[in-house]
Amino acid sequence: MPHRTSRRTLLTATAAATAAAATGALAATPSAASAPTTNASTDRRLRRIIAGMSLEEKVGQLFVMRVYGHSATDPDQADIDANLKEIGVRTAAELISTYHVGGIIYFTWAHNTRDPLQIADLSNGLQRAALAGRSRLPLLVSTDQEHGIVCRVGEPATLLPGAMALGAGGSRSDTRRAAWIAGAELAALGVNQNYAPDADVNVNPANPVIGVRSFGSDPAAVAALVAEQVKGYQGAGVASTAKHFPGHGDTSTDSHTGLPVINHTRAQWEELDAPPFRAAIRARIDSIMTAHIVVPALDPSEDPATLSRPILTGILREELGYDGVVVTDSLGMEGVRTKYGDDRVPVLALLAGVDQLLNPPNLSVAWNAVLEAVRGGEISEARVDESILRILRLKSRLGLFRDPFVSRRGVERTVGSRAHRAAADRIAERTTTLLADPGALLPLSRRSHRDLLMVGADPASPSGTTGPPTSTLAHAFGELGFTARALSTGTAPNQAKIAEAVAAAEGRDAVVVATYNVTATSSQRTLVRALVATGVPVVTVAVRNPYDVAHLTGTGVAASLAAYSWTDVELRAAARVIAGHAAPEGTLPVPVQRADDPAQVLYPVGHGLSY
């Protein structure tokens, strides 16, 4: 398609030198030493464990499953009802004893993550249930704690800038430090496998599922920061997971709701998508997550990558030399369910080279399908043993056979510590990006622009524990000595709400507008134009994708910034930058194309103003 060509042209124009460096430095097949380290005596012990397991236990070890409730044994009645409806069990402990699952994934919406001490108690309860089984195998407890817009554990845990914000900061040390803090807090909670970092190279501004979850559009820059996060997470004692292999960055389809097709050639895949995964493997990544995407150049069968043996075994295992754990993206997503039924998907994934089967929509159907495939000879028991050995190696490296439990003292000492939160604030300050300030309005002075109005979008907090953004901004400016009022106008303000904002702006010294994925037809543009017409200076802060500025150019906005997320840590940093308590240091990690001509770049990679 023509728009793909223009995206690649832009990428070449803005990052040719670094992309070439990535191709040269990372193209060679990794040596065996790049795989997660193994120990011969440990392997002998683990093989003895595997030899003593029943087939049912072996099949169970391959699954990582959701479960409702804040407690392993005593969830609320509503969560019991949800478990019975979706899984056929009452509690997490019953799930573990029935299906012998090797892992549990935490979700906010499943009520697993109320507060730090509760999470630690849940983790301990899950491990007790697992160790009560015949083979006494500890669990991998996992979650998606990417930070930024994907975050399952919220306040009072430390919230950190997400990937694209860190890409804007461009600091390898900040990026590793952020992952170490996140990993240390997860480990204290008993979460030992994190589905982060995102290793996708976001070269498509219309990407509906990745966007700011990516470090940027430059393969070499993304590769470098992915490697730093792997080292940070795993240095803190948590398994890191690079996702979504073979690369989900150039799609306009959300794999949660459809099956994306990536039309990169093999050469383009090598240049654009592969470098971050190669870098993760060189950093000894513990696990890699598959993508529910079709890449015809890598597998002409057009099976999704999750079910593709040419991609997972041929490329990931054999060409890239990776022998760690391969985990699927959620098997409940439509991207993996469009071609095959829920009974075939887990079987085909294992045949493709997967080790862990994540969150099937119907565990009974998936579990029994794998069991029957082994009994019937479609999957050999030796093939299952290969995956279990990788999984048990990971559990051993994490120290789970030695001691899978966590302490409340460790939670209180580590999670949300003053040092961690201070570091998060400083890192966030270095990511905020000033895109435009044509009249040199910023930084705002309390002497001339003391009375402020905050309006705009108030998306729900990723973790359900922070915000709303307009109130967070108003509070942050208040702490800096300004007078600030918050007025939520939403992502699609109607005429009445716009009129209310205009009336509230009268007599103010400046208005700060939080924008959220502005489009050509968005009424957020109408809001901004109406506010500009009052004569009051308007400052916009993009609280998700940094592309909003392209649709606001020409509206008369006094200044525009990108914060890359709407969690409190990034909004507080944006307020400090606007007020001059911190200098804007972030630069764009993706190009912003013109709204009226997407083939032209409005702001290139590396653009960012300061004062």
Coordinates of C-alpha atoms in Angstrom, one line a residue:
M1 CA 0.0 0.0 0.0
P2 CA 1.3 3.5 -0.7
H3 CA 1.1 4.7 2.9
R4 CA 3.4 1.9 4.0
T5 CA 6.0 3.1 1.5
S6 CA 5.8 6.6 2.8
R7 CA 6.3 5.4 6.3
R8 CA 9.4 3.5 5.4
T9 CA 10.7 6.5 3.4
L10 CA 10.3 8.7 6.5
L11 CA 12.0 6.1 8.6
T12 CA 14.9 6.0 6.2
A13 CA 15.1 9.8 6.1
T14 CA 15.2 10.2 9.8
A15 CA 17.0 7.2 11.1
A16 CA 19.1 5.7 8.2
A17 CA 22.4 5.9 9.9
T18 CA 21.2 4.2 13.1
A19 CA 19.1 1.6 11.3
A20 CA 22.1 0.7 9.2
A21 CA 24.1 0.4 12.4
A22 CA 21.5 -1.9 13.8
T23 CA 21.5 -4.1 10.7
G24 CA 25.2 -4.4 10.8
A25 CA 25.7 -4.8 14.6
L26 CA 22.7 -7.1 15.2
A27 CA 22.2 -9.1 12.0
A28 CA 24.6 -11.9 12.9
T29 CA 23.0 -15.0 14.4
P30 CA 23.5 -14.9 18.1
S31 CA 25.8 -17.5 19.6
A32 CA 24.6 -20.2 22.0
A33 CA 25.9 -18.0 24.8
S34 CA 23.1 -15.5 24.0
A35 CA 20.5 -17.9 25.2
P36 CA 19.5 -17.9 28.9
T37 CA 22.1 -19.8 30.8
T38 CA 21.6 -23.4 31.9
N39 CA 23.4 -25.6 34.3
A40 CA 24.0 -29.3 33.6
S41 CA 23.4 -30.5 37.2
T42 CA 20.2 -28.3 37.4
D43 CA 19.0 -29.8 34.1
R44 CA 19.5 -33.3 35.5
R45 CA 17.4 -32.5 38.6
L46 CA 14.7 -30.9 36.5
R47 CA 14.6 -33.8 34.1
R48 CA 14.1 -36.1 37.1
I49 CA 11.1 -33.9 38.1
I50 CA 9.7 -34.1 34.6
A51 CA 10.1 -37.9 34.5
G52 CA 8.0 -38.2 37.7
M53 CA 5.1 -36.0 36.4
S54 CA 1.9 -37.4 35.2
L55 CA 0.7 -36.4 31.7
E56 CA -2.0 -34.3 33.2
E57 CA 0.6 -32.4 35.2
K58 CA 2.8 -31.9 32.2
V59 CA -0.1 -30.5 30.1
G60 CA -1.1 -28.2 33.0
Q61 CA 2.5 -26.7 33.2
L62 CA 2.1 -25.4 29.7
F63 CA -0.8 -23.1 30.7
V64 CA -0.9 -19.6 32.2
M65 CA -4.4 -18.7 33.2
R66 CA -6.5 -15.8 34.5
V67 CA -8.5 -16.2 37.6
Y68 CA -10.9 -13.9 39.4
G69 CA -10.4 -12.7 43.0
H70 CA -8.1 -11.0 45.5
S71 CA -7.5 -14.2 47.4
A72 CA -6.4 -17.7 46.3
T73 CA -8.9 -19.4 48.6
D74 CA -11.5 -16.8 49.7
P75 CA -12.5 -14.5 46.9
D76 CA -15.6 -12.4 46.9
Q77 CA -18.8 -14.1 45.8
A78 CA -19.0 -12.2 42.5
D79 CA -15.5 -13.5 41.7
I80 CA -16.5 -17.0 42.6
D81 CA -19.5 -16.7 40.2
A82 CA -17.2 -15.4 37.5
N83 CA -14.8 -18.3 38.0
L84 CA -17.6 -20.8 37.9
K85 CA -18.9 -19.3 34.7
E86 CA -15.6 -19.0 32.8
I87 CA -13.4 -21.7 34.2
G88 CA -15.7 -24.1 36.1
V89 CA -13.9 -23.7 39.5
R90 CA -14.6 -21.5 42.5
T91 CA -11.1 -20.3 43.4
A92 CA -7.6 -20.0 42.2
A93 CA -6.5 -22.8 44.5
E94 CA -9.2 -25.0 42.9
L95 CA -8.0 -24.0 39.5
I96 CA -4.4 -25.0 40.3
S97 CA -5.4 -28.4 41.8
T98 CA -7.8 -29.2 38.9
Y99 CA -5.6 -28.2 36.0
H100 CA -2.1 -28.2 37.4
V101 CA -1.4 -24.9 35.7
G102 CA 2.2 -23.7 35.5
G103 CA 1.3 -20.0 35.8
I104 CA -1.3 -17.4 36.8
I105 CA -1.7 -13.9 35.1
Y106 CA -2.9 -11.0 37.1
F107 CA -5.4 -8.4 35.8
T108 CA -6.9 -5.4 37.4
W109 CA -10.3 -6.2 36.0
A110 CA -10.1 -9.7 37.6
H111 CA -9.7 -8.0 41.0
N112 CA -6.2 -9.5 41.5
T113 CA -4.5 -6.2 42.2
R114 CA -6.2 -4.2 44.9
D115 CA -3.2 -3.1 46.9
P116 CA 0.4 -4.2 47.5
L117 CA -0.1 -6.2 50.6
Q118 CA -3.1 -8.0 49.1
I119 CA -1.2 -8.8 46.0
A120 CA 1.6 -10.3 48.0
D121 CA -0.9 -12.4 50.0
L122 CA -2.5 -13.6 46.8
S123 CA 0.9 -14.6 45.4
N124 CA 1.8 -16.5 48.5
G125 CA -1.6 -18.2 48.5
L126 CA -1.2 -19.3 44.9
Q127 CA 2.3 -20.7 45.6
R128 CA 0.9 -22.6 48.6
A129 CA -1.8 -24.1 46.4
A130 CA 0.8 -25.0 43.8
L131 CA 3.2 -26.6 46.3
A132 CA 0.3 -28.7 47.6
G133 CA 0.3 -30.6 44.3
R134 CA 1.9 -34.0 43.8
S135 CA 4.9 -32.7 42.1
R136 CA 5.2 -29.6 44.3
L137 CA 6.0 -27.2 41.4
P138 CA 6.0 -23.4 42.1
L139 CA 4.1 -21.1 39.8
L140 CA 5.2 -18.4 37.4
V141 CA 3.0 -15.4 38.4
S142 CA 2.8 -12.9 35.6
T143 CA 1.3 -9.6 34.6
D144 CA 1.5 -6.8 32.0
Q145 CA 3.3 -4.1 33.9
E146 CA 4.7 -2.1 30.9
H147 CA 4.1 1.2 32.7
G148 CA 2.7 4.2 30.7
I149 CA -0.7 3.2 29.3
V150 CA -0.5 -0.5 30.2
C151 CA -0.2 -1.0 33.9
R152 CA -1.9 -3.5 36.2
V153 CA -0.4 -2.5 39.5
G154 CA -1.1 1.1 40.4
E155 CA -0.7 3.4 43.4
P156 CA 0.8 3.2 45.9
A157 CA 3.3 1.2 43.8
T158 CA 5.6 3.4 41.8
L159 CA 4.3 4.4 38.4
L160 CA 7.0 5.0 35.7
P161 CA 7.1 6.5 32.2
G162 CA 6.1 4.1 29.5
A163 CA 8.2 3.0 26.5
M164 CA 7.7 5.9 24.1
A165 CA 8.3 8.4 26.9
L166 CA 11.6 6.6 27.7
G167 CA 12.4 6.7 24.0
A168 CA 11.9 10.4 24.1
G169 CA 14.3 10.7 27.0
G170 CA 16.8 8.6 25.1
S171 CA 18.7 7.6 28.2
R172 CA 19.9 4.1 28.5
S173 CA 20.6 4.5 32.2
D174 CA 17.1 5.9 32.9
T175 CA 15.5 3.1 30.8
R176 CA 17.4 0.4 32.7
R177 CA 16.7 2.1 36.1
A178 CA 13.0 2.3 35.3
A179 CA 12.9 -1.4 34.6
W180 CA 14.9 -2.2 37.7
I181 CA 12.5 -0.2 39.9
A182 CA 9.5 -1.9 38.3
G183 CA 11.0 -5.3 38.6
A184 CA 12.1 -4.9 42.2
E185 CA 8.5 -3.9 43.1
L186 CA 7.0 -6.7 41.2
A187 CA 9.3 -9.2 42.8
A188 CA 8.4 -7.9 46.2
L189 CA 4.7 -8.6 45.3
G190 CA 5.5 -12.2 44.2
V191 CA 5.1 -11.4 40.5
N192 CA 8.0 -13.1 38.9
Q193 CA 7.3 -12.8 35.1
N194 CA 6.6 -9.5 33.5
Y195 CA 5.3 -9.2 30.0
A196 CA 7.6 -6.3 29.1
P197 CA 9.3 -4.6 27.4
D198 CA 7.4 -4.0 24.1
A199 CA 10.0 -4.7 21.4
D200 CA 7.8 -3.5 18.5
V201 CA 9.1 -0.7 16.2
N202 CA 6.2 1.7 15.7
V203 CA 6.6 2.9 12.2
N204 CA 2.8 3.3 11.6
P205 CA 1.2 6.3 13.3
A206 CA -2.2 4.7 12.8
N207 CA -1.2 1.6 14.8
P208 CA -4.2 1.2 17.2
V209 CA -2.6 -1.4 19.6
I210 CA 1.0 -0.5 20.0
G211 CA 1.7 3.3 19.6
V212 CA 3.3 4.7 22.8
R213 CA 3.9 1.2 24.1
S214 CA 6.8 1.1 21.6
F215 CA 10.1 2.9 22.3
G216 CA 9.9 4.5 18.9
S217 CA 10.3 4.2 15.1
D218 CA 14.1 3.8 14.9
P219 CA 15.1 0.1 15.0
A220 CA 18.5 0.7 16.5
A221 CA 17.2 3.1 19.2
V222 CA 14.4 0.6 20.1
A223 CA 16.9 -2.3 20.2
A224 CA 19.2 -0.4 22.6
L225 CA 16.4 0.5 25.0
V226 CA 14.8 -3.0 24.9
A227 CA 18.2 -4.5 25.9
E228 CA 18.5 -2.0 28.8
Q229 CA 15.0 -3.0 30.1
V230 CA 15.8 -6.7 29.8
K231 CA 18.8 -6.1 32.0
G232 CA 16.9 -3.9 34.4
Y233 CA 14.0 -6.3 34.9
Q234 CA 16.1 -9.4 35.1
G235 CA 18.7 -7.7 37.3
A236 CA 15.8 -7.1 39.8
G237 CA 14.9 -10.8 39.8
V238 CA 11.9 -10.8 37.4
A239 CA 11.7 -12.6 34.1
S240 CA 11.5 -10.2 31.2
T241 CA 9.4 -10.8 28.1
A242 CA 10.1 -9.1 24.8
K243 CA 6.9 -8.8 22.7
H244 CA 5.3 -9.2 20.1
F245 CA 7.4 -11.5 17.9
P246 CA 8.0 -11.1 15.0
G247 CA 7.0 -7.4 15.3
H248 CA 3.6 -5.7 15.6
G249 CA 4.7 -2.1 14.8
D250 CA 3.4 -1.6 11.3
T251 CA -0.3 -2.4 11.5
S252 CA -3.6 -0.5 11.4
T253 CA -5.5 -3.5 12.8
D254 CA -5.8 -4.4 16.5
S255 CA -5.1 -8.1 17.1
H256 CA -7.5 -8.1 20.0
T257 CA -10.3 -7.7 17.5
G258 CA -8.9 -8.8 14.2
L259 CA -6.0 -10.5 12.4
P260 CA -3.4 -8.0 11.2
V261 CA -1.4 -8.6 8.1
I262 CA 2.2 -7.2 8.0
N263 CA 3.3 -6.8 4.4
H264 CA 7.0 -6.3 5.1
T265 CA 9.4 -8.1 2.8
R266 CA 11.9 -10.4 4.5
A267 CA 14.5 -7.7 4.0
Q268 CA 12.3 -5.1 5.5
W269 CA 11.6 -7.4 8.5
E270 CA 15.3 -7.8 9.0
E271 CA 15.8 -4.0 8.9
L272 CA 12.8 -2.8 10.8
D273 CA 11.4 -5.5 13.1
A274 CA 14.1 -7.9 13.9
P275 CA 16.8 -5.7 15.6
P276 CA 15.0 -5.3 19.0
F277 CA 14.4 -9.0 19.3
R278 CA 18.0 -9.8 18.4
A279 CA 19.1 -7.3 21.0
A280 CA 16.8 -8.9 23.6
I281 CA 18.2 -12.3 22.9
R282 CA 21.8 -11.0 23.2
A283 CA 20.8 -9.6 26.6
R284 CA 19.7 -13.1 27.6
I285 CA 16.0 -12.4 27.7
D286 CA 14.1 -15.0 29.7
S287 CA 10.9 -15.1 27.5
I288 CA 9.5 -13.9 24.2
M289 CA 5.8 -13.3 23.5
T290 CA 4.3 -14.1 20.1
A291 CA 2.1 -11.9 18.0
H292 CA -1.2 -12.8 16.5
I293 CA -0.2 -11.3 13.1
V294 CA 0.2 -12.7 9.6
V295 CA 3.6 -12.0 7.9
P296 CA 3.3 -13.6 4.4
A297 CA 7.0 -13.0 3.7
L298 CA 8.0 -15.1 6.8
D299 CA 5.3 -17.8 6.4
P300 CA 3.3 -18.0 3.1
S301 CA 0.7 -20.2 4.8
E302 CA -0.6 -17.0 6.3
D303 CA -1.1 -18.6 9.7
P304 CA -0.7 -16.1 12.6
A305 CA 2.8 -16.1 13.9
T306 CA 1.6 -17.7 17.2
L307 CA 0.8 -20.8 15.2
S308 CA 3.6 -20.6 12.7
R309 CA 6.4 -23.2 12.8
P310 CA 8.4 -21.4 10.1
I311 CA 8.4 -18.2 12.3
L312 CA 8.7 -19.6 15.8
T313 CA 10.9 -22.6 15.2
G314 CA 12.5 -21.7 11.8
I315 CA 13.3 -18.1 12.6
L316 CA 13.2 -17.5 16.3
R317 CA 14.6 -20.8 17.5
E318 CA 16.9 -21.8 14.6
E319 CA 18.0 -18.6 12.9
L320 CA 18.1 -16.3 16.0
G321 CA 19.3 -19.0 18.3
Y322 CA 16.8 -18.5 21.0
D323 CA 16.2 -21.3 23.5
G324 CA 14.3 -19.6 26.2
V325 CA 10.6 -19.6 27.0
V326 CA 8.2 -18.7 24.2
V327 CA 4.8 -17.6 25.5
T328 CA 1.7 -16.8 23.3
D329 CA -0.1 -13.5 23.5
S330 CA -3.6 -14.1 25.0
L331 CA -5.4 -16.9 23.3
G332 CA -8.6 -15.1 23.9
M333 CA -7.7 -12.5 21.3
E334 CA -9.6 -12.6 18.0
G335 CA -6.3 -12.4 16.0
V336 CA -5.5 -16.0 16.9
R337 CA -9.1 -17.3 16.7
T338 CA -10.1 -16.2 13.2
K339 CA -8.7 -19.2 11.4
Y340 CA -8.9 -22.1 13.8
G341 CA -11.1 -23.2 16.7
D342 CA -10.3 -22.8 20.4
D343 CA -9.5 -26.6 20.5
R344 CA -6.9 -26.4 17.7
V345 CA -5.2 -23.2 18.6
P346 CA -3.2 -24.5 21.6
V347 CA -2.2 -27.7 19.8
L348 CA -1.0 -25.8 16.7
A349 CA 0.9 -23.3 19.0
L350 CA 2.8 -26.1 20.6
L351 CA 3.6 -27.7 17.3
A352 CA 4.8 -24.3 16.1
G353 CA 7.3 -24.0 19.0
V354 CA 5.5 -22.3 21.8
D355 CA 6.1 -23.3 25.5
Q356 CA 3.5 -21.3 27.4
L357 CA -0.2 -21.1 26.4
L358 CA -1.5 -17.8 27.8
N359 CA -5.1 -17.2 28.9
P360 CA -7.2 -19.4 26.6
P361 CA -10.9 -18.4 26.5
N362 CA -12.0 -21.8 27.7
L363 CA -9.4 -23.6 29.7
S364 CA -11.2 -26.9 29.8
V365 CA -11.4 -27.0 26.0
A366 CA -7.8 -26.0 25.5
W367 CA -6.4 -28.3 28.2
N368 CA -8.2 -31.3 27.1
A369 CA -7.4 -30.6 23.4
V370 CA -3.6 -30.7 24.3
L371 CA -4.1 -33.8 26.5
E372 CA -5.8 -35.7 23.6
A373 CA -3.2 -34.5 21.1
V374 CA -0.5 -36.0 23.2
R375 CA -2.4 -39.2 23.9
G376 CA -3.3 -39.5 20.2
G377 CA 0.3 -38.9 19.0
E378 CA -0.2 -35.6 17.3
I379 CA 2.2 -34.0 19.8
S380 CA 4.9 -36.3 21.2
E381 CA 5.4 -36.4 25.0
A382 CA 9.1 -35.6 24.3
R383 CA 8.0 -32.4 22.6
V384 CA 6.0 -31.5 25.7
D385 CA 9.0 -32.3 27.9
E386 CA 11.1 -29.8 25.9
S387 CA 8.7 -27.0 26.8
I388 CA 8.4 -28.0 30.4
L389 CA 12.2 -28.1 30.8
R390 CA 12.4 -24.5 29.5
I391 CA 9.7 -23.5 31.9
L392 CA 11.3 -25.3 34.9
R393 CA 14.7 -23.8 34.0
L394 CA 13.1 -20.4 34.2
K395 CA 11.5 -21.1 37.6
S396 CA 14.8 -22.4 38.8
R397 CA 16.7 -19.3 37.6
L398 CA 14.2 -17.2 39.5
G399 CA 14.8 -19.1 42.7
L400 CA 11.3 -20.4 42.9
F401 CA 12.2 -23.9 43.9
R402 CA 14.3 -22.5 46.7
D403 CA 11.7 -20.1 48.0
P404 CA 8.7 -18.8 46.1
F405 CA 7.2 -16.8 48.9
V406 CA 7.4 -13.0 49.6
S407 CA 7.2 -11.1 52.9
R408 CA 5.0 -8.2 54.0
R409 CA 8.1 -6.5 55.2
G410 CA 9.6 -6.7 51.8
V411 CA 6.5 -5.1 50.3
E412 CA 6.5 -2.3 52.8
R413 CA 10.2 -1.6 52.3
T414 CA 10.2 -1.8 48.5
V415 CA 6.9 -1.0 46.9
G416 CA 6.3 2.7 46.3
S417 CA 9.4 3.7 48.3
R418 CA 10.4 7.3 48.5
A419 CA 13.5 6.7 46.5
H420 CA 11.7 4.9 43.8
R421 CA 9.0 7.6 43.4
A422 CA 11.6 10.4 43.4
A423 CA 13.6 8.5 40.7
A424 CA 10.3 8.1 38.7
D425 CA 9.7 11.9 38.8
R426 CA 13.2 12.7 37.7
I427 CA 13.1 10.2 34.8
A428 CA 9.7 11.6 33.7
E429 CA 11.0 15.1 33.6
R430 CA 13.7 14.0 31.1
T431 CA 11.0 12.6 28.8
T432 CA 8.6 15.5 28.4
T433 CA 8.9 16.9 24.9
L434 CA 8.2 20.5 23.9
L435 CA 7.2 20.4 20.3
A436 CA 6.2 24.0 19.5
D437 CA 6.4 27.3 21.3
P438 CA 6.3 29.9 18.5
G439 CA 5.7 32.9 20.8
A440 CA 8.2 31.8 23.5
L441 CA 5.3 31.6 26.0
L442 CA 6.9 28.9 28.1
P443 CA 7.9 28.6 30.8
L444 CA 4.8 30.1 32.4
S445 CA 5.6 32.7 35.1
R446 CA 3.5 32.9 38.2
R447 CA 3.8 36.7 37.9
S448 CA 2.2 36.9 34.5
H449 CA 0.3 33.7 34.1
R450 CA -0.8 32.7 37.6
D451 CA -4.5 31.9 37.0
L452 CA -4.8 28.7 34.9
L453 CA -7.6 26.5 33.6
M454 CA -7.1 22.8 32.9
V455 CA -9.5 21.3 30.3
G456 CA -9.5 18.3 28.1
A457 CA -9.6 14.5 28.0
D458 CA -9.8 12.5 31.2
P459 CA -9.2 8.8 30.2
A460 CA -9.4 6.3 33.0
S461 CA -6.1 5.4 34.7
P462 CA -4.5 2.3 33.2
S463 CA -4.3 0.8 36.8
G464 CA -7.5 2.5 38.0
T465 CA -5.6 4.3 40.7
T466 CA -4.5 7.7 39.4
G467 CA -6.1 10.8 37.8
P468 CA -8.2 12.1 36.3
P469 CA -5.7 14.0 34.2
T470 CA -7.2 17.4 34.3
S471 CA -7.4 17.2 38.1
T472 CA -3.9 15.8 38.3
L473 CA -2.6 18.8 36.3
A474 CA -4.5 21.3 38.3
H475 CA -3.2 19.8 41.6
A476 CA 0.4 19.8 40.2
F477 CA 0.2 23.4 39.2
G478 CA -1.3 24.3 42.6
E479 CA 1.7 22.7 44.3
L480 CA 3.9 24.9 42.1
G481 CA 2.2 28.1 43.3
F482 CA -0.4 28.6 40.6
T483 CA -4.1 28.9 40.9
A484 CA -5.6 26.2 38.7
R485 CA -9.1 24.9 38.1
A486 CA -9.9 21.6 36.4
L487 CA -12.8 21.1 33.9
S488 CA -13.1 17.7 32.2
T489 CA -14.3 18.1 28.6
G490 CA -13.7 14.5 27.4
T491 CA -12.3 13.1 24.2
A492 CA -15.4 14.1 22.2
P493 CA -16.7 17.4 23.7
N494 CA -20.1 18.5 22.5
Q495 CA -21.1 22.1 21.9
A496 CA -22.4 22.6 25.4
K497 CA -19.2 21.4 27.0
I498 CA -17.1 23.5 24.6
A499 CA -19.2 26.6 25.6
E500 CA -18.7 25.8 29.3
A501 CA -14.9 25.6 28.7
V502 CA -14.9 28.9 26.8
A503 CA -16.9 30.6 29.6
A504 CA -14.5 29.2 32.2
A505 CA -11.5 30.4 30.2
E506 CA -12.6 34.1 30.4
G507 CA -10.3 36.1 32.6
R508 CA -7.7 33.3 33.0
D509 CA -4.1 33.9 32.3
A510 CA -3.6 30.6 30.3
V511 CA -5.5 27.4 29.4
V512 CA -3.8 24.0 29.4
V513 CA -5.6 21.4 27.2
A514 CA -5.0 17.7 27.7
T515 CA -5.5 16.1 24.2
Y516 CA -6.0 12.4 23.5
N517 CA -5.4 11.0 20.0
V518 CA -6.8 14.0 18.0
T519 CA -8.0 13.3 14.5
A520 CA -9.0 15.5 11.6
T521 CA -12.7 15.2 12.6
S522 CA -12.2 15.3 16.3
S523 CA -14.3 17.8 18.3
Q524 CA -11.2 18.3 20.4
R525 CA -9.9 20.5 17.6
T526 CA -13.1 22.5 17.8
L527 CA -12.6 22.9 21.5
V528 CA -9.0 24.1 21.0
R529 CA -10.0 26.6 18.3
A530 CA -12.8 28.0 20.5
L531 CA -10.4 28.5 23.4
V532 CA -7.8 30.2 21.2
A533 CA -10.5 32.6 20.0
T534 CA -10.9 33.8 23.6
G535 CA -7.5 35.4 23.3
V536 CA -6.2 33.5 26.3
P537 CA -3.0 31.6 25.6
V538 CA -3.6 27.9 25.0
V539 CA -1.0 25.2 25.8
T540 CA -1.8 21.6 24.6
V541 CA -0.4 18.5 26.2
A542 CA -0.8 15.3 24.2
V543 CA -1.4 12.6 26.9
R544 CA -1.2 9.6 24.6
N545 CA 0.2 9.6 21.0
P546 CA 2.5 12.6 20.2
Y547 CA 0.8 13.0 16.7
D548 CA -1.9 15.3 18.1
V549 CA 0.2 18.4 17.3
A550 CA -0.2 17.7 13.5
H551 CA -4.0 18.2 13.8
L552 CA -3.6 21.4 15.9
T553 CA -1.1 23.2 13.8
G554 CA -2.7 26.4 12.4
T555 CA -5.2 26.6 15.3
G556 CA -3.3 29.4 17.0
V557 CA -2.1 27.2 19.9
A558 CA 0.6 29.0 21.9
A559 CA 2.6 25.9 22.8
S560 CA 2.4 22.1 22.4
L561 CA 4.0 19.3 24.4
A562 CA 3.9 15.5 24.4
A563 CA 3.7 13.6 27.7
Y564 CA 3.1 10.1 26.1
S565 CA 0.7 9.0 28.9
W566 CA -1.8 10.3 31.4
T567 CA -0.5 8.6 34.5
D568 CA 0.2 11.0 37.3
V569 CA 4.0 10.7 37.1
E570 CA 4.1 12.0 33.5
L571 CA 1.5 14.7 34.0
R572 CA 3.3 16.0 37.1
A573 CA 6.5 16.2 35.0
A574 CA 4.6 18.0 32.2
A575 CA 3.4 20.6 34.7
R576 CA 6.9 21.1 36.1
V577 CA 8.2 21.6 32.6
I578 CA 5.5 24.1 31.6
A579 CA 6.1 26.0 34.9
G580 CA 9.9 26.1 34.3
H581 CA 10.7 23.9 37.3
A582 CA 12.3 21.5 34.8
A583 CA 13.7 22.1 31.3
P584 CA 12.1 20.1 28.5
E585 CA 14.7 17.5 27.6
G586 CA 12.7 14.9 25.6
T587 CA 12.9 14.6 21.8
L588 CA 10.6 12.8 19.5
P589 CA 11.3 9.1 19.1
V590 CA 8.9 8.9 16.1
P591 CA 8.3 11.3 13.2
V592 CA 5.1 13.4 13.3
Q593 CA 3.8 13.7 9.8
R594 CA 1.7 16.6 8.4
A595 CA -2.0 16.1 8.8
D596 CA -2.7 17.5 5.3
D597 CA 0.1 15.5 3.6
P598 CA 1.2 12.4 5.5
A599 CA 4.1 11.9 3.1
Q600 CA 5.7 15.0 4.6
V601 CA 7.3 15.3 8.0
L602 CA 6.1 18.1 10.3
Y603 CA 8.6 17.2 13.1
P604 CA 11.3 14.6 12.5
V605 CA 12.7 12.1 14.9
G606 CA 14.9 13.9 17.4
H607 CA 12.9 17.2 17.3
G608 CA 12.4 18.8 20.7
L609 CA 12.7 22.4 22.0
S610 CA 14.2 23.5 25.3
Y611 CA 14.8 26.7 27.3

